[in-house]
Each structure stands twice: as C-alpha cells, then as structure tokens.
Amino acid sequence: MKVTIDGQAVPGVRWGSTYIPVVPGEHVVTAVQGGPGKIPARAVVPVVAGQVTQIYFRAPLFGRGPRKLCIGTLGPVAPTVEDIRRERRYRLYLLSFTMPMMVVMTLLSIYLLYHA
C-alpha cells in the first residue's frame, strides 16, 4: 500500500494502525493498494494541534474494471461489518453476472471464428 500526504510519499506504511506525525492544518491524503495504474483514494483531512486524527482506508472491490469499483475509500469512519458484508454480496452479484457472460462471449467468439 502506498500513502502520500500533501504529495509526499510516506515510507513504512502497512496495513493496520500507522502513526504519522504531521503539522496542524488541512492535509491531502491519498492511499492506493497495488501497482502502477491503480487509482488512489483521496481525502482532505483536518488535523488539530495536540490531537490524533484517525482515517481509514478500505481497499477497492476489484483491481480492474469499472472506475467506481476500482477506487478504495479513505475517510474518518471505519467500515462497519455490515459495509463489508454488503461489499461481499455486491462482489458475488457482479461475479454471478459477469462469469456467465464471459463464457457466452467466449463461446460466441469461437463459433464466429470457425463459422464465419
């Protein structure tokens, strides 16, 4: 996972809690999971002097596909168990639709290849 604060890469970030000291004020935080070409999640985070500000990153549903499914979320509220369950159901729903369509498209391509 890669994290930047105000455009500067933050080294040593890992899954779980990571303490990153910053000066008070608003900071633009981006987080992305994966390699080049991935779309980072972005949030403007206000930091108050003498306080700890927690933000949470949730990985995207898919690594590739429609843009809204390939961006993680970044914000002040941790995902709930229900949020995670809803995402899993949505992922299964998409897979249950896309897998048969991929099979149909493959079979159609093979048919057209040999019968055209």
Short mmCIF file of C-alpha atoms in Angstrom, two decimals:
data_model
loop_
_atom_site.label_atom_id
_atom_site.label_comp_id
_atom_site.label_asym_id
_atom_site.label_seq_id
_atom_site.Cartn_x
_atom_site.Cartn_y
_atom_site.Cartn_z
CA MET A 1 0.00 0.00 0.00
CA LYS A 2 1.25 3.48 -0.85
CA VAL A 3 0.24 6.62 1.04
CA THR A 4 1.04 10.25 0.29
CA ILE A 5 0.40 13.33 2.40
CA ASP A 6 0.38 16.63 0.52
CA GLY A 7 2.10 14.88 -2.40
CA GLN A 8 4.95 13.47 -0.32
CA ALA A 9 5.30 9.67 -0.11
CA VAL A 10 5.05 8.25 3.39
CA PRO A 11 7.54 5.39 3.90
CA GLY A 12 6.84 2.36 6.07
CA VAL A 13 3.05 2.37 5.81
CA ARG A 14 1.49 -1.03 6.41
CA TRP A 15 -1.98 -2.48 6.96
CA GLY A 16 -3.24 -1.72 10.43
CA SER A 17 -2.55 1.34 12.53
CA THR A 18 0.31 3.57 11.44
CA TYR A 19 1.17 6.72 13.37
CA ILE A 20 2.30 9.55 11.08
CA PRO A 21 3.17 12.87 12.76
CA VAL A 22 2.14 15.97 10.77
CA VAL A 23 1.77 19.68 11.49
CA PRO A 24 -1.72 21.01 12.30
CA GLY A 25 -3.89 22.10 9.38
CA GLU A 26 -5.58 20.51 6.39
CA HIS A 27 -3.69 17.81 4.53
CA VAL A 28 -4.47 15.99 1.29
CA VAL A 29 -4.04 12.27 1.89
CA THR A 30 -4.03 9.67 -0.87
CA ALA A 31 -3.85 5.90 -0.49
CA VAL A 32 -3.65 3.20 -3.12
CA GLN A 33 -3.29 -0.54 -2.99
CA GLY A 34 -1.43 -2.22 -5.83
CA GLY A 35 0.99 -1.22 -8.53
CA PRO A 36 1.13 1.37 -11.29
CA GLY A 37 -2.13 2.36 -12.95
CA LYS A 38 -4.24 1.96 -9.83
CA ILE A 39 -6.49 4.88 -8.91
CA PRO A 40 -5.76 6.32 -5.45
CA ALA A 41 -8.43 7.17 -2.89
CA ARG A 42 -8.18 10.82 -1.80
CA ALA A 43 -9.35 12.78 1.23
CA VAL A 44 -8.74 16.22 2.74
CA VAL A 45 -8.03 15.62 6.43
CA PRO A 46 -8.14 18.39 9.05
CA VAL A 47 -5.55 17.90 11.81
CA VAL A 48 -5.89 19.76 15.13
CA ALA A 49 -2.81 20.52 17.26
CA GLY A 50 -2.34 18.08 20.14
CA GLN A 51 -4.92 15.57 18.87
CA VAL A 52 -4.78 12.30 16.99
CA THR A 53 -6.83 12.19 13.80
CA GLN A 54 -7.76 8.73 12.58
CA ILE A 55 -8.55 7.95 8.98
CA TYR A 56 -9.41 4.60 7.47
CA PHE A 57 -8.61 3.09 4.09
CA ARG A 58 -10.76 0.39 2.57
CA ALA A 59 -9.33 -1.43 -0.43
CA PRO A 60 -11.29 -1.36 -3.70
CA LEU A 61 -13.72 -4.11 -4.65
CA PHE A 62 -11.72 -5.07 -7.73
CA GLY A 63 -8.28 -4.44 -9.13
CA ARG A 64 -9.64 -3.83 -12.63
CA GLY A 65 -12.98 -2.91 -14.13
CA PRO A 66 -15.41 0.00 -13.81
CA ARG A 67 -13.77 3.04 -12.24
CA LYS A 68 -16.07 3.26 -9.21
CA LEU A 69 -15.29 -0.33 -8.26
CA CYS A 70 -11.52 0.14 -8.54
CA ILE A 71 -11.08 3.03 -6.12
CA GLY A 72 -10.69 2.40 -2.41
CA THR A 73 -12.32 4.66 0.15
CA LEU A 74 -10.50 6.91 2.56
CA GLY A 75 -12.20 8.77 5.38
CA PRO A 76 -12.79 9.38 9.07
CA VAL A 77 -15.24 6.50 9.61
CA ALA A 78 -14.14 2.88 9.84
CA PRO A 79 -16.08 0.44 7.68
CA THR A 80 -18.69 -1.47 9.64
CA VAL A 81 -19.23 -5.20 9.48
CA GLU A 82 -22.43 -4.52 7.51
CA ASP A 83 -20.47 -2.42 4.98
CA ILE A 84 -18.05 -5.28 4.45
CA ARG A 85 -20.89 -7.81 4.10
CA ARG A 86 -22.66 -5.54 1.60
CA GLU A 87 -19.47 -5.29 -0.46
CA ARG A 88 -19.06 -9.06 -0.47
CA ARG A 89 -22.66 -9.57 -1.59
CA TYR A 90 -22.18 -6.97 -4.34
CA ARG A 91 -18.94 -8.64 -5.46
CA LEU A 92 -20.67 -12.04 -5.60
CA TYR A 93 -23.58 -10.49 -7.52
CA LEU A 94 -21.21 -8.99 -10.09
CA LEU A 95 -19.29 -12.24 -10.42
CA SER A 96 -22.51 -14.23 -10.82
CA PHE A 97 -23.42 -11.95 -13.74
CA THR A 98 -20.03 -11.45 -15.38
CA MET A 99 -18.77 -15.03 -15.32
CA PRO A 100 -21.66 -16.48 -17.39
CA MET A 101 -21.40 -13.51 -19.77
CA MET A 102 -17.69 -14.20 -20.25
CA VAL A 103 -18.46 -17.85 -21.06
CA VAL A 104 -21.16 -16.83 -23.56
CA MET A 105 -18.88 -14.27 -25.21
CA THR A 106 -16.05 -16.82 -25.45
CA LEU A 107 -18.31 -19.44 -26.99
CA LEU A 108 -19.73 -16.88 -29.40
CA SER A 109 -16.23 -15.81 -30.42
CA ILE A 110 -15.21 -19.41 -31.04
CA TYR A 111 -18.37 -20.05 -33.06
CA LEU A 112 -17.84 -16.94 -35.20
CA LEU A 113 -14.17 -17.80 -35.68
CA TYR A 114 -14.96 -21.21 -37.19
CA HIS A 115 -18.29 -20.46 -38.92
CA ALA A 116 -17.71 -17.04 -40.44
#
